[in-house]
Structures are given as C-alpha cells and as structure tokens.
PDB file of N, CA and C in Angstrom:
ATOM      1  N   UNK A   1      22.068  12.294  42.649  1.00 75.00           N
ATOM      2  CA  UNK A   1      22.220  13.513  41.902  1.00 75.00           C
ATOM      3  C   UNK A   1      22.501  13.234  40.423  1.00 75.00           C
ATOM      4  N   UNK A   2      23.417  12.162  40.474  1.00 82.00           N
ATOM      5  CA  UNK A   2      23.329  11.990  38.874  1.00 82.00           C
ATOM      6  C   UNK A   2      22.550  11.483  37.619  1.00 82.00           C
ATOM      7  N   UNK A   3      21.333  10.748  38.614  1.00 84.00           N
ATOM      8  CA  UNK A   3      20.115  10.210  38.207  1.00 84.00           C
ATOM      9  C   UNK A   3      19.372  11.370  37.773  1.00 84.00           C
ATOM     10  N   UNK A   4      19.463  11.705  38.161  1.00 85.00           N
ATOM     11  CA  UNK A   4      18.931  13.771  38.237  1.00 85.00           C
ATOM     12  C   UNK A   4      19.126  13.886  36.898  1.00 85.00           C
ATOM     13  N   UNK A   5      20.571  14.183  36.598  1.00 87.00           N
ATOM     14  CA  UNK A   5      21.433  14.299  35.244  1.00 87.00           C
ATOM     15  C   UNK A   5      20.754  13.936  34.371  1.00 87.00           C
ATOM     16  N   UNK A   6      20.903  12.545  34.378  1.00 88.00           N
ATOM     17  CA  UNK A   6      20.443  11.360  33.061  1.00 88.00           C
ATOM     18  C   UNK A   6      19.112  11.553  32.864  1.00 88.00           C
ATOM     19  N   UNK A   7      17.911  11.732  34.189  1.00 87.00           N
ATOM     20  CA  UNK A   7      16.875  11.928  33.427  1.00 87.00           C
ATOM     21  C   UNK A   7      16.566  13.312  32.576  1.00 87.00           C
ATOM     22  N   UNK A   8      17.411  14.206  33.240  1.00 87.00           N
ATOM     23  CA  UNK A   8      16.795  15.502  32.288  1.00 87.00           C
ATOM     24  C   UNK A   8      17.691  15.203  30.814  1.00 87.00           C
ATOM     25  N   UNK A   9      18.402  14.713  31.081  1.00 88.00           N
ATOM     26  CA  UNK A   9      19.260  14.644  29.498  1.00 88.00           C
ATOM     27  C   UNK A   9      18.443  13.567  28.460  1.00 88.00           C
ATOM     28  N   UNK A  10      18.061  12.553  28.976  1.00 87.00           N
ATOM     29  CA  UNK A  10      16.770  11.743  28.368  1.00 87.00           C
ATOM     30  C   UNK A  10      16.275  12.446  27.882  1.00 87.00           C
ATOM     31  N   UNK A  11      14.904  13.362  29.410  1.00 84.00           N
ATOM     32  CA  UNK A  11      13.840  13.749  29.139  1.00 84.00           C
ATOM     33  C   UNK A  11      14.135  14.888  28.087  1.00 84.00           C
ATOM     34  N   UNK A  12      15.320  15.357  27.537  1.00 85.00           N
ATOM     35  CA  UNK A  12      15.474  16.496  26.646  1.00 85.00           C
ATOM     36  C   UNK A  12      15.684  16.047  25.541  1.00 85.00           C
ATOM     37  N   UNK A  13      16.321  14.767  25.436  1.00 85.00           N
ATOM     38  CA  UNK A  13      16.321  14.146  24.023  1.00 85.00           C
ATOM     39  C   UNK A  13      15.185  13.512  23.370  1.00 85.00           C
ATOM     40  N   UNK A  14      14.391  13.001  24.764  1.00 81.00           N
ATOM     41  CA  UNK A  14      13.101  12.721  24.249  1.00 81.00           C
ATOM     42  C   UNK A  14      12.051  13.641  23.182  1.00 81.00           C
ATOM     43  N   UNK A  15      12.178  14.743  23.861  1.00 81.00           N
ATOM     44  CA  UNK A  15      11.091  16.035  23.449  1.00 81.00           C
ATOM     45  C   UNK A  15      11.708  16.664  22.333  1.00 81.00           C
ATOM     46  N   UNK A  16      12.754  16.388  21.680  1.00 84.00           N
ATOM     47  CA  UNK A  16      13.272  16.295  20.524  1.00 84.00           C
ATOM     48  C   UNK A  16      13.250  15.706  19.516  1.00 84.00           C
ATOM     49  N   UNK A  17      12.620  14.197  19.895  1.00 86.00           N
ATOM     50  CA  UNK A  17      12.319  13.108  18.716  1.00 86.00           C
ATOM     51  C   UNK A  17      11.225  13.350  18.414  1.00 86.00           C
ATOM     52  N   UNK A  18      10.478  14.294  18.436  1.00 82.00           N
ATOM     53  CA  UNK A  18       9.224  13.908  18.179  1.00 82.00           C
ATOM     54  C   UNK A  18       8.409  12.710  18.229  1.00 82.00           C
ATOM     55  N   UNK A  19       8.742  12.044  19.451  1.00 85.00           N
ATOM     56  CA  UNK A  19       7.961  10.650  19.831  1.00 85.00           C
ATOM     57  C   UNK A  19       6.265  11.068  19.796  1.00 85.00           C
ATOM     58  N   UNK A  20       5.709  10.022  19.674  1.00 87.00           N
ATOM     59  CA  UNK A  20       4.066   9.792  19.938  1.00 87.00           C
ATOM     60  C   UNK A  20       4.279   9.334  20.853  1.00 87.00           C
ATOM     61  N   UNK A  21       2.708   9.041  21.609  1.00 90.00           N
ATOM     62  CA  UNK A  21       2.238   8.369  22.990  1.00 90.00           C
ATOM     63  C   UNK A  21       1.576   6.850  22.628  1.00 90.00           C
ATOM     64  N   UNK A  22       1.385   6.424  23.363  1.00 94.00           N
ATOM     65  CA  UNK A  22       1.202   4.842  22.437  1.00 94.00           C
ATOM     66  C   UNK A  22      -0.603   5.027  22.668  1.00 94.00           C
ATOM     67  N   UNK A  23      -1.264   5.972  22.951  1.00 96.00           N
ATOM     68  CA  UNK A  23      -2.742   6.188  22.906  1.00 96.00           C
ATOM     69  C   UNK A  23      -2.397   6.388  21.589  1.00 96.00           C
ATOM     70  N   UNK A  24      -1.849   7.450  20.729  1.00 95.00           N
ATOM     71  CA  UNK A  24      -2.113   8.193  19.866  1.00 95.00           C
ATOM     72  C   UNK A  24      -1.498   7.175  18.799  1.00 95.00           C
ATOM     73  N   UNK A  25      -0.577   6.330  18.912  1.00 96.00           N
ATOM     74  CA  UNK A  25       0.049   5.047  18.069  1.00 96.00           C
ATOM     75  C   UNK A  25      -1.543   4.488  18.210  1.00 96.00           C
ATOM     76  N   UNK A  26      -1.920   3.793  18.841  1.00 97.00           N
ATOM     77  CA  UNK A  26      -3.046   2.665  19.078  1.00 97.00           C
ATOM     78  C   UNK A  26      -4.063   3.547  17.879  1.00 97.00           C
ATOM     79  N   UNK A  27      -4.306   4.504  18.051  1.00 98.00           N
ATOM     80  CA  UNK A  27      -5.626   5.465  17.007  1.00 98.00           C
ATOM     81  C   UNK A  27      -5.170   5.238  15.710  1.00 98.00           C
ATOM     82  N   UNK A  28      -3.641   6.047  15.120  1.00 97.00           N
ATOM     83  CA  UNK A  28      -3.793   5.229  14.056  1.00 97.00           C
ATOM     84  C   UNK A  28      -3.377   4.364  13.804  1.00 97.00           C
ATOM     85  N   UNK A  29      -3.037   3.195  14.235  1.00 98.00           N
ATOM     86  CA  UNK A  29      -3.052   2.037  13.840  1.00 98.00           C
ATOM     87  C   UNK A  29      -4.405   1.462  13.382  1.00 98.00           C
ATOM     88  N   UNK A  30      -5.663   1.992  14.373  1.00 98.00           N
ATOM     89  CA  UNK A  30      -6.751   1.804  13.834  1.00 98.00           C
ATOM     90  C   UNK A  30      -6.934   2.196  12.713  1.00 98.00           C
ATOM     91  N   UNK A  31      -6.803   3.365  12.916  1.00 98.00           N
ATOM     92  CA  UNK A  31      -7.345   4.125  11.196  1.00 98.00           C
ATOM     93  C   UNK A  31      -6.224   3.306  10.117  1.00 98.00           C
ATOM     94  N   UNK A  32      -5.754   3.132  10.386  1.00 98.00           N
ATOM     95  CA  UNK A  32      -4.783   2.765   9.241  1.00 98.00           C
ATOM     96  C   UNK A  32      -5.384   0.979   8.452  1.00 98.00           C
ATOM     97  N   UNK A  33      -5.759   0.271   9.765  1.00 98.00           N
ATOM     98  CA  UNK A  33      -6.845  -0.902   9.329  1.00 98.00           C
ATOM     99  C   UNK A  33      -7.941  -0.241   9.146  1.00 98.00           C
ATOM    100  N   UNK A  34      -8.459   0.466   9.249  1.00 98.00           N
ATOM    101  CA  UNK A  34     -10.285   0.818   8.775  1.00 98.00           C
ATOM    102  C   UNK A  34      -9.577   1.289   7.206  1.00 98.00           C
ATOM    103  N   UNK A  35      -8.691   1.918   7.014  1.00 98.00           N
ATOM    104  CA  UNK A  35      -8.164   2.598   5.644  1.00 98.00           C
ATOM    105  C   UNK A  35      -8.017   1.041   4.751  1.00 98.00           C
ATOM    106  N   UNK A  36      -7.241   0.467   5.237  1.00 97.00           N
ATOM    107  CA  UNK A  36      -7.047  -0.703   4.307  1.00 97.00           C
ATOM    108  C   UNK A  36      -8.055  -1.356   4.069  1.00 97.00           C
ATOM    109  N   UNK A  37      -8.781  -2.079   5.272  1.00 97.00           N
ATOM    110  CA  UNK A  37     -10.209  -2.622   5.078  1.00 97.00           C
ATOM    111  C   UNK A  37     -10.706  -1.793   3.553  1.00 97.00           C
ATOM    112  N   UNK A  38     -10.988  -0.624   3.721  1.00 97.00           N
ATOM    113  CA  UNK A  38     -11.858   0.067   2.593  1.00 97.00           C
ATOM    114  C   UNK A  38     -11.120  -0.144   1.660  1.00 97.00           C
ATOM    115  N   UNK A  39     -10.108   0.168   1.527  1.00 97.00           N
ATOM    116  CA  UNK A  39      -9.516  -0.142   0.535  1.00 97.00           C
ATOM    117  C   UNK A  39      -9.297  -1.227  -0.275  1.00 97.00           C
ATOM    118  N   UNK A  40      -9.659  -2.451   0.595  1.00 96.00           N
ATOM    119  CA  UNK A  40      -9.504  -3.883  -0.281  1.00 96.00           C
ATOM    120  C   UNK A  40     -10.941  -3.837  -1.324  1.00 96.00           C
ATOM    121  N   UNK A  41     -11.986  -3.549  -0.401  1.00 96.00           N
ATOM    122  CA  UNK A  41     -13.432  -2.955  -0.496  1.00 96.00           C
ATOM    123  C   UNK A  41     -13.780  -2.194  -1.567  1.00 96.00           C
ATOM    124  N   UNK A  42     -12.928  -1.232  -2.144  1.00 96.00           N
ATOM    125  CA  UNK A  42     -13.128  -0.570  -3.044  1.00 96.00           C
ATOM    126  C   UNK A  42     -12.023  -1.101  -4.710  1.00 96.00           C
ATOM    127  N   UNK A  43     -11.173  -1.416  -3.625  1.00 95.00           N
ATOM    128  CA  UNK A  43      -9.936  -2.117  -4.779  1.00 95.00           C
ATOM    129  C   UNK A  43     -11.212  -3.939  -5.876  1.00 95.00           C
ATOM    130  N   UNK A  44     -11.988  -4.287  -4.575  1.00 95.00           N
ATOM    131  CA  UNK A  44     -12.727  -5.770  -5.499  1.00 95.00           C
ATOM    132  C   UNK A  44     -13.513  -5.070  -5.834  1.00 95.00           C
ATOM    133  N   UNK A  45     -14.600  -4.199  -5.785  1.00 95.00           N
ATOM    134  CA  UNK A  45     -15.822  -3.400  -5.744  1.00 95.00           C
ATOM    135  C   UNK A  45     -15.261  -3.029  -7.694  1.00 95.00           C
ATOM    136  N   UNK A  46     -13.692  -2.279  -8.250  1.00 93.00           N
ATOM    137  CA  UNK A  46     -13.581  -1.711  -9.052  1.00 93.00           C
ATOM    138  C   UNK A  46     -13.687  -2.580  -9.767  1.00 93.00           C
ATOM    139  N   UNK A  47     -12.647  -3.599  -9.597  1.00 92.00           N
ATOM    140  CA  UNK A  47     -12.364  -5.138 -10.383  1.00 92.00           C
ATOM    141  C   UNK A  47     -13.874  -5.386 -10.818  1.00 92.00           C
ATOM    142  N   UNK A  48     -14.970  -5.764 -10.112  1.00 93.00           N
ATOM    143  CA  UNK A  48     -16.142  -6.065 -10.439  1.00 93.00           C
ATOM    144  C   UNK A  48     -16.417  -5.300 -11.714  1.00 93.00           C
ATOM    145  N   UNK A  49     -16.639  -4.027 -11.422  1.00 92.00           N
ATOM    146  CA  UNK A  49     -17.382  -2.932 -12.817  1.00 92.00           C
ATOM    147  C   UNK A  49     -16.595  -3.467 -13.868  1.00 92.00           C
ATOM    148  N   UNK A  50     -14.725  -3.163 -13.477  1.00 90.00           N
ATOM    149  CA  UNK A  50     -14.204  -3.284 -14.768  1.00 90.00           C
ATOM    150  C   UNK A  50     -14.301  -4.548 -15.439  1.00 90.00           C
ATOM    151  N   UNK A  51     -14.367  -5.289 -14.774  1.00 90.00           N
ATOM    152  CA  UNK A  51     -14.838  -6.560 -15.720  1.00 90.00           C
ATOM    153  C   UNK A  51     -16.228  -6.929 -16.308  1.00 90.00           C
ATOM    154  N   UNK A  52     -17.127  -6.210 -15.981  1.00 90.00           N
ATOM    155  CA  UNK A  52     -18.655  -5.932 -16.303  1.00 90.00           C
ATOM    156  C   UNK A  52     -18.756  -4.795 -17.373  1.00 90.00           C
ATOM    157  N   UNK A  53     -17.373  -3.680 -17.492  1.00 89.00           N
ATOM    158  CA  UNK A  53     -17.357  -2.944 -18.614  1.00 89.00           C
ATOM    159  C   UNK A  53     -16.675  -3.425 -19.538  1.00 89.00           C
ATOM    160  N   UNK A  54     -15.707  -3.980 -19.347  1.00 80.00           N
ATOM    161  CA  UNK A  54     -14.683  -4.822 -20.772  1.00 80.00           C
ATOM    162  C   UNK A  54     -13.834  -6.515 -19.972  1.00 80.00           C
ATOM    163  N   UNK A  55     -14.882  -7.131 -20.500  1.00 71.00           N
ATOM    164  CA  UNK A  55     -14.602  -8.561 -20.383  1.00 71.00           C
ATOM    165  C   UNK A  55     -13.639  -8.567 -20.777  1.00 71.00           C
ATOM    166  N   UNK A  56     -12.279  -9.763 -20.239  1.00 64.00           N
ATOM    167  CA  UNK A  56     -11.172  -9.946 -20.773  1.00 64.00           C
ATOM    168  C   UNK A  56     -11.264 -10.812 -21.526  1.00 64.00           C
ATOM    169  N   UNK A  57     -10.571 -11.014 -22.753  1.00 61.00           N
ATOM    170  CA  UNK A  57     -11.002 -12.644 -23.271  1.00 61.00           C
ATOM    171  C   UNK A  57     -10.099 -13.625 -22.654  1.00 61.00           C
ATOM    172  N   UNK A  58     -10.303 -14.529 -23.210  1.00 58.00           N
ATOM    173  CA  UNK A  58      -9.734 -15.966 -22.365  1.00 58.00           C
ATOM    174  C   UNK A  58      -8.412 -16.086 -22.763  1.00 58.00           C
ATOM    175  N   UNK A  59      -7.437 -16.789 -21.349  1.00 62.00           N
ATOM    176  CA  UNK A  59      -5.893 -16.643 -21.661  1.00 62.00           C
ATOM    177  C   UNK A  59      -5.757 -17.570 -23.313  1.00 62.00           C
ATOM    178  N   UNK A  60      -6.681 -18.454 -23.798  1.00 62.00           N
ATOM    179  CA  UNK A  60      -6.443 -18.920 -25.316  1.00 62.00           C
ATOM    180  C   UNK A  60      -6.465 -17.932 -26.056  1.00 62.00           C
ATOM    181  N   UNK A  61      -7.132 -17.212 -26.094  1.00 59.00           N
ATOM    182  CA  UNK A  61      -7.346 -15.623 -26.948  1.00 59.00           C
ATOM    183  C   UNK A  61      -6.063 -15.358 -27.072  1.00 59.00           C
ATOM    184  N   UNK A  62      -5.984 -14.867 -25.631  1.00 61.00           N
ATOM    185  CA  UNK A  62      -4.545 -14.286 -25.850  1.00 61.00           C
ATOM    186  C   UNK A  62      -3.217 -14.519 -26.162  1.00 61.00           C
ATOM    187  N   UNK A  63      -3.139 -16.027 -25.979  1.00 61.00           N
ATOM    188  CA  UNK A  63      -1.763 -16.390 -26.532  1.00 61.00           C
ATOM    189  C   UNK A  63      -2.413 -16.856 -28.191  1.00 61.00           C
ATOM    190  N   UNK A  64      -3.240 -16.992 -28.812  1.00 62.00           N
ATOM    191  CA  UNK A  64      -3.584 -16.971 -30.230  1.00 62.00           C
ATOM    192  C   UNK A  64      -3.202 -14.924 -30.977  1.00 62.00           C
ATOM    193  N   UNK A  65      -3.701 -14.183 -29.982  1.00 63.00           N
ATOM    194  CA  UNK A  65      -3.669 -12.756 -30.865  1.00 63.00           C
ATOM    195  C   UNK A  65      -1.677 -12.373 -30.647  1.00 63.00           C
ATOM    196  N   UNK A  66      -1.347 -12.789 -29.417  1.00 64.00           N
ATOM    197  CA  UNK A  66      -0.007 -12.630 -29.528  1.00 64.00           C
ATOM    198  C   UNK A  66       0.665 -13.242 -30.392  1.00 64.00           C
ATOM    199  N   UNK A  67       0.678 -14.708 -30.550  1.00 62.00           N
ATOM    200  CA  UNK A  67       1.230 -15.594 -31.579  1.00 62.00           C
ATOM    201  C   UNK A  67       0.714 -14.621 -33.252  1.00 62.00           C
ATOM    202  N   UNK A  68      -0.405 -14.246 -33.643  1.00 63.00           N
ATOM    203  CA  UNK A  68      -0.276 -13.585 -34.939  1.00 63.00           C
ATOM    204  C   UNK A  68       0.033 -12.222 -35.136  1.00 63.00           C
ATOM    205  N   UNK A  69       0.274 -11.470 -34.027  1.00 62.00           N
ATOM    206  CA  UNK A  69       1.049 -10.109 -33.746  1.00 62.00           C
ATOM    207  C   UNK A  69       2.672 -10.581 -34.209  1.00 62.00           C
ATOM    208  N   UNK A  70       2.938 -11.492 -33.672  1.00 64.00           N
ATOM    209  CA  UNK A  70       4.705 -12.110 -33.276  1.00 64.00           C
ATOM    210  C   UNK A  70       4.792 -12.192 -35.262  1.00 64.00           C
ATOM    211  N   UNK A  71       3.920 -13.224 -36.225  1.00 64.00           N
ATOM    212  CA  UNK A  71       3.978 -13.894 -37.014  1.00 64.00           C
ATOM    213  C   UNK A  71       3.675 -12.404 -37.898  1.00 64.00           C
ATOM    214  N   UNK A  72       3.149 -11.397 -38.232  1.00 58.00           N
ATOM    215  CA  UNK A  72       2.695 -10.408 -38.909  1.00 58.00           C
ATOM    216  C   UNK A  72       4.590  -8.994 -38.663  1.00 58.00           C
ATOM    217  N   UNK A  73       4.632  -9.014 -37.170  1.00 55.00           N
ATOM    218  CA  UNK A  73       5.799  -8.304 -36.994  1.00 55.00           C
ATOM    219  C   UNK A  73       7.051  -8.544 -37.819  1.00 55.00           C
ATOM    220  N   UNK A  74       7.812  -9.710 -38.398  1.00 55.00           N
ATOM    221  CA  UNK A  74       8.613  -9.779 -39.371  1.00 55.00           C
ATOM    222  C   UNK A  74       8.513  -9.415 -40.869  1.00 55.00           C
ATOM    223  N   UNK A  75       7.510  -9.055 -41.456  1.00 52.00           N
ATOM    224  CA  UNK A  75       6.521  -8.914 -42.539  1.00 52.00           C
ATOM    225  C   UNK A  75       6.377  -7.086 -42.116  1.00 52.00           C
ATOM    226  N   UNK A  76       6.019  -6.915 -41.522  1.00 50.00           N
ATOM    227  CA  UNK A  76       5.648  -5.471 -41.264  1.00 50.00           C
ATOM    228  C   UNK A  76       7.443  -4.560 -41.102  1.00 50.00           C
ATOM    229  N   UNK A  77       8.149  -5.532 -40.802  1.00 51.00           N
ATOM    230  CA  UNK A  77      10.021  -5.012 -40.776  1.00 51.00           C
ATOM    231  C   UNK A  77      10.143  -4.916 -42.063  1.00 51.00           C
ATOM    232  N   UNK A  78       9.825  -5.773 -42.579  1.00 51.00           N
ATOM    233  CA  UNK A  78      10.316  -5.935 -44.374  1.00 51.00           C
ATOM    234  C   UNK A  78      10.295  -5.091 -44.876  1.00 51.00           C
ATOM    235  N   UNK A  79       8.901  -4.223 -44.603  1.00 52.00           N
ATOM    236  CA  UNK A  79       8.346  -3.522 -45.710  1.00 52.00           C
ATOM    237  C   UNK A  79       6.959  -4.454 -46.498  1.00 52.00           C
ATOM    238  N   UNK A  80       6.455  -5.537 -46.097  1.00 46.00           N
ATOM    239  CA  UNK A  80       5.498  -5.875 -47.330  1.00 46.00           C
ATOM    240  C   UNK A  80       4.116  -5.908 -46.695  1.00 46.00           C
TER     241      UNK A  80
END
C-alpha cells in the first residue's frame, strides 16, 4: 500500500517537471548536430568571401602600422 503512495507522489512530481521522453531528447539532439554541422558550414563558407572581399594584410603589416600609430600618438597629445 505504501508503494501505492510513493508512486503516485513520484508520478505527480514527475508531471510537474516538465520532463521530456528520451525519443523526444534523441530528436533534438539530432537537430541540434545537423544545426551545428551547418553552422560550422556557413561560419568557413563566410570566412572564405570575407577574405576574398578584404584581404588582411600580413601580421608584418600590422605590427609596422601599429608601431607608427604608437610613434605619431605622443605628437598628436602635444598638440603638433
């Protein structure tokens, strides 16, 4: 009889959590890899264009335009 008890008190706390069924876990878990898949897919796919629309220049570039940004910024405090 008291087994009785415990399961309806379970089965009532259960239907309260808003649990899923592990069919309906297993689905999206799928979707959730088909989502990422595309997503890596579209994430290299962008990288491609954007680097086909504005080439980066080379990390020498860039530590040369920073170094005369750095060297011009004390001069531009001054005033001259």
């Amino acid at each position: 009889m008291w087994k009785k008890n415990i399961k309806a008190m379970l089965g009532g706390a259960f239907n309260r959590m808003d649990l899923v069924t592990r069919e309906e876990f297993d689905i999206q878990q799928q979707v959730l890899i088909k989502t990422r898949t595309k997503l890596a897919a579209l994430e290299e796919r962008l990288a491609k264009l954007e680097a086909t629309q504005n080439p980066e220049p080379a990390p020498a570039e860039i530590v040369q335009d920073e170094a005369a940004v750095a060297e011009t910024a004390p001069q531009a405090a001054a005033g001259e």
